[in-house]
Every structure is written in structure tokens, then in C-alpha cells.
Coordinates of C-alpha atoms in Angstrom, one line a residue:
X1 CA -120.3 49.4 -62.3
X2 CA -118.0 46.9 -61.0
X3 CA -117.5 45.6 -64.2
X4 CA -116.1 48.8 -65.3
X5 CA -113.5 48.4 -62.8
X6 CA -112.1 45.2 -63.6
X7 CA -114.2 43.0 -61.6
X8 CA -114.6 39.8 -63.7
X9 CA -118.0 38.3 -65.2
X10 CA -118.9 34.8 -66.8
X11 CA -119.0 33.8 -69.9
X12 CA -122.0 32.1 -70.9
X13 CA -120.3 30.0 -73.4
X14 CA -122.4 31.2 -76.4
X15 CA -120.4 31.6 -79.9
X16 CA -119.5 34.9 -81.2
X17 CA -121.2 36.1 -83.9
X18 CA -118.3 36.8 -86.3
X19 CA -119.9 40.1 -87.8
X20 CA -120.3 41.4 -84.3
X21 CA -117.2 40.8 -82.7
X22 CA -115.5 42.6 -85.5
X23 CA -118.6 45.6 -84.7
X24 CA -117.4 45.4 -81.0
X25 CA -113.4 45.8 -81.4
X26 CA -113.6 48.2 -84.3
X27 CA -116.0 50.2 -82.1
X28 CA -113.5 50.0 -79.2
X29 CA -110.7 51.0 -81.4
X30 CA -112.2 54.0 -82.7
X31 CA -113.3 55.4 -79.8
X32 CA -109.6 54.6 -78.6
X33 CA -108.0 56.4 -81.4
X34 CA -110.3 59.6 -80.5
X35 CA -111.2 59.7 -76.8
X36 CA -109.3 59.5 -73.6
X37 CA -109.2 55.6 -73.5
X38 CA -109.6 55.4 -69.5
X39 CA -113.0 57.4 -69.6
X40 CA -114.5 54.6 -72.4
X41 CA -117.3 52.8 -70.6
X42 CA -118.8 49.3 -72.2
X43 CA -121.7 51.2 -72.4
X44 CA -120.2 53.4 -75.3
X45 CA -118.2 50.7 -76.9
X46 CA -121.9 48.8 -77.0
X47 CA -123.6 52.5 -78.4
X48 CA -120.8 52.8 -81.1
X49 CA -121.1 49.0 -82.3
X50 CA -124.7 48.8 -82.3
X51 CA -125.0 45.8 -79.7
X52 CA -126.4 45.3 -76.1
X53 CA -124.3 46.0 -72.8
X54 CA -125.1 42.2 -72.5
X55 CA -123.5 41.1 -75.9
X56 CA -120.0 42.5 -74.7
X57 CA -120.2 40.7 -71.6
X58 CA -121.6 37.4 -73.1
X59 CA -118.3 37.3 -75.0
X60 CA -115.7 39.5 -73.0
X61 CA -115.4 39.3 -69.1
X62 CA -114.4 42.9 -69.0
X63 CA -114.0 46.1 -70.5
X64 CA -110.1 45.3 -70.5
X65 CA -110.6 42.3 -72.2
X66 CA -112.6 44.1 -74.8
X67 CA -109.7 46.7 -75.4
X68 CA -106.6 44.1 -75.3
X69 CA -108.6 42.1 -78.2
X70 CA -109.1 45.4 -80.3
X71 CA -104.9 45.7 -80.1
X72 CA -104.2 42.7 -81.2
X73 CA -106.7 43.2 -84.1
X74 CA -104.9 46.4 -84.4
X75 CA -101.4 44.7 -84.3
X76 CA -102.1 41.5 -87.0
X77 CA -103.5 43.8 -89.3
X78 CA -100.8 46.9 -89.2
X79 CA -97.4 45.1 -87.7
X80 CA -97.1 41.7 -90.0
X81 CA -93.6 40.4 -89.8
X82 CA -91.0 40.7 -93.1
X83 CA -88.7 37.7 -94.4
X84 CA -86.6 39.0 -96.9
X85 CA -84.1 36.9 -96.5
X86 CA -81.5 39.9 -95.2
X87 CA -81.4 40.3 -91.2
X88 CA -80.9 44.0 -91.3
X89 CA -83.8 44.5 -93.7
X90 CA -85.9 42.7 -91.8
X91 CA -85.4 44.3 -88.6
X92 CA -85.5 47.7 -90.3
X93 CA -89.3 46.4 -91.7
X94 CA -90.2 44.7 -88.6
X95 CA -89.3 47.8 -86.5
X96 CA -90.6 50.7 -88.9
X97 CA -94.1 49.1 -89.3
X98 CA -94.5 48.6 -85.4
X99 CA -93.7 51.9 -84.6
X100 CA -96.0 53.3 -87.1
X101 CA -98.6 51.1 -85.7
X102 CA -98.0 52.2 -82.6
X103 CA -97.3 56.2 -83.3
X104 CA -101.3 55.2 -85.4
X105 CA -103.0 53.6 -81.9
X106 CA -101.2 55.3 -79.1
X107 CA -103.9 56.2 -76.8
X108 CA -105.2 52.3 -77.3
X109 CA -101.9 50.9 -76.5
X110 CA -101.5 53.3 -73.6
X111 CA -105.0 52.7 -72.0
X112 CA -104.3 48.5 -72.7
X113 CA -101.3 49.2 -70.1
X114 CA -103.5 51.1 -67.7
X115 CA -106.2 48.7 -67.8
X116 CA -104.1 45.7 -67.0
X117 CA -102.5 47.4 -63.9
X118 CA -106.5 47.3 -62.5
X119 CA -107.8 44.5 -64.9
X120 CA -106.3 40.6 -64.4
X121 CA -108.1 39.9 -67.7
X122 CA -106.5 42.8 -69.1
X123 CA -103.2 42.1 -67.9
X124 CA -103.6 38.3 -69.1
X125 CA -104.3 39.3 -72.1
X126 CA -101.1 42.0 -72.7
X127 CA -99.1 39.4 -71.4
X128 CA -100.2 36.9 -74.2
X129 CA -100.3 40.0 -76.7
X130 CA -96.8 41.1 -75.2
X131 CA -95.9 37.2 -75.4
X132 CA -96.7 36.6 -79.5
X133 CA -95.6 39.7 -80.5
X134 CA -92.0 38.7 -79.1
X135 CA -92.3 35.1 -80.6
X136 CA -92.3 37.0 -83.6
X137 CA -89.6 38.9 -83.4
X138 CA -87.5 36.3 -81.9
X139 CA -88.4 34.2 -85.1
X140 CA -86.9 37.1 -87.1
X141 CA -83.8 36.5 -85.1
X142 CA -83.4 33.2 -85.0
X143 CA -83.8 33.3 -89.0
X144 CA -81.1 35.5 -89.2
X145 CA -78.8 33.5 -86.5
X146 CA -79.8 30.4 -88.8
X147 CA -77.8 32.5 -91.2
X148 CA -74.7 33.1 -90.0
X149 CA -75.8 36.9 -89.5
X150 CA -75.8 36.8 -86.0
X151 CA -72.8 34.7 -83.8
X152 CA -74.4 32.0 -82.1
X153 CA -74.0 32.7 -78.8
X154 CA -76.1 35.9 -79.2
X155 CA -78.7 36.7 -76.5
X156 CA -81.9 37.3 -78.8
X157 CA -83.7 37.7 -75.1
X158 CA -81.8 40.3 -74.5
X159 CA -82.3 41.7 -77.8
X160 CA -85.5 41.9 -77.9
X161 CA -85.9 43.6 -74.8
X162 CA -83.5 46.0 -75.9
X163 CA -86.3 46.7 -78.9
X164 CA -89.6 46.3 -77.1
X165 CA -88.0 48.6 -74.4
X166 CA -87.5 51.1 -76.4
X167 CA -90.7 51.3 -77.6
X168 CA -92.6 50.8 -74.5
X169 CA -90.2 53.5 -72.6
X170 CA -90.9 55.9 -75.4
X171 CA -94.6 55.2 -75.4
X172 CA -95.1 56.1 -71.9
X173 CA -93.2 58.8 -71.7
X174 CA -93.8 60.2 -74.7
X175 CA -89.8 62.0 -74.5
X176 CA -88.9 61.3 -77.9
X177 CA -90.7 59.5 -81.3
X178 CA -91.1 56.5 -82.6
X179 CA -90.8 56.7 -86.1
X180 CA -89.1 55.3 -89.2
X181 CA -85.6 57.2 -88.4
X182 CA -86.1 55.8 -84.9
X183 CA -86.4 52.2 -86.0
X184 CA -83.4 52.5 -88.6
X185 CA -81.1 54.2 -86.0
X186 CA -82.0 51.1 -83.4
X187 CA -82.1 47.9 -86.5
X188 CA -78.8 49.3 -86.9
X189 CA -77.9 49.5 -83.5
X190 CA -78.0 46.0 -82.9
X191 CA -75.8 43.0 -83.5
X192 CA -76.7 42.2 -87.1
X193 CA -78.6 45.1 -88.1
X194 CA -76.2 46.4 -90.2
X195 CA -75.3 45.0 -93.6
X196 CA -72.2 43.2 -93.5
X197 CA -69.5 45.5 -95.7

């Protein structure tokens, strides 16, 4: 039980079956996509991927660990980032496919924040997740900056705050969508989003 809650638990240092981990987070994502994602247990992640209880925690120190892996899964297979050569193109692509990922696996991206609030491997891991998935979008920006499309004094930082903000604030409070007119309106909101005339 105190796994459940967050407390953490050894590895043994065994290699993952490949077959298996990809049983585990697929099972952890489904039942994210369909269930309340706080109420998941290890026990039903193990029941829906067809392993032991002591499988997950061979290779995962805690059911937060288990659920941050499955988003990143989620986020390398749905959110891949576009290089068209055009900075306003790419931030329309880059923007639209994240937020249709995360309009797709709201409930997992919502219970990866909750998790990490109780979790330190949880919030370890949605820092790292948080951490690559800004890389990437900083890369975007500094291809476009490598242009000329942006001045060079711009404050990607900043910038990609302003993005990830959004969709974080919108996420959590659930006020208003994220969707494809959503990430037009805010590529084009931005220094460089919108085709020069």
C-alpha cells in the first residue's frame, strides 16, 4: 500500500523485457484514457498487461513512475516535431499535433500532474518529460531565429512558456479547448508566427 502512495522501492537491476514494458505502459495508458487516473492501482495496470505486481516494481519504483513513462510513450509517438523550413508552419504543426495529443490523453496528462505533487519519482520524471519536450520546441525556435524569422534578441524562454502555459492552464482548468483553431490563433500570436507579407 505504500507504494501506491508514492513511497519509493528498489530496482533490482534486472533488464526489461522489451515486449513487456511496452505490455505495462500500453496497459497504463488505456486504463488512463478510460478510468479516473487517480483510482488506477499497480495491481490493475499489472491485471490489464498480463504481468506480476512484482514485474512493475522490478522495473518502475512507483506507480507514478509507471504512468509518467506511458506519457512520454504517448508524447513520441503522437507529438513529433515538424521542420519545414517555414517558422510559422512549424509552430502551427508543432502546436496543433500537441494539443490533439493532449485533447487524445487528457485524463493521463492530468493524473501525471497529480501524481507528481505526492510522487518524487513522478515529479522527476514530468520534470525530465516537461524538460525534452521544451528542448524541442526551443529547437523549433532557434531554427527559425537561425533564419532571420525571429530578431535575435528574442526571448525563446519566454516564448515557450507563453505556449506550454497555455496548454497546461487550459488543461487544468478545462475553461476553454485546445484544439487546431486554438493552436493557429496562438502560432500566430507569437513573434514569427505569422508569415512575413
Amino acid at each position: 500500500m505504500a507504494a501506491e502512495s508514492g513511497a519509493r522501492r528498489p530496482h533490482t537491476g534486472r533488464r526489461r523485457n522489451p515486449a513487456v514494458r511496452q505490455a505495462v505502459l500500453d496497459a497504463a495508458a488505456d486504463l488512463l484514457a478510460s478510468a479516473d487516473g487517480p483510482a488506477i492501482s499497480v495491481d490493475a495496470i499489472a491485471r490489464r498487461a498480463g504481468v506480476s505486481k512484482h514485474t512493475i516494481y522490478r522495473w518502475w519504483p512507483s506507480k507514478g513512475a509507471v504512468l509518467l513513462e506511458a506519457m512520454v510513450e504517448q508524447a513520441r509517438r503522437e507529438a513529433a516535431v515538424p521542420d519545414t523550413g517555414v517558422l510559422s508552419a512549424d509552430l502551427e504543426g508543432f502546436l496543433t499535433v500537441t494539443f490533439a495529443a493532449v485533447e487524445r490523453n487528457g485524463p493521463l496528462l492530468r493524473t501525471a500532474m497529480a501524481e507528481s505533487l505526492r510522487d518524487d519519482d513522478a515529479a522527476e520524471g514530468l520534470r525530465a518529460f516537461a524538460a525534452a519536450r521544451r528542448a524541442e520546441l526551443h529547437g523549433l525556435l532557434e531554427r527559425g531565429r537561425s533564419r532571420g524569422e525571429l530578431p535575435e534578441d528574442a526571448d525563446l524562454g519566454l516564448m515557450v512558456d507563453q505556449m506550454y502555459g497555455l496548454l497546461w492552464y487550459r488543461l487544468l482548468i478545462g475553461h476553454a479547448p485546445l484544439n487546431a483553431e486554438t493552436a493557429a490563433r496562438l502560432a500566430r500570436s507569437l513573434p514569427g508566427g505569422r508569415p512575413a507579407e
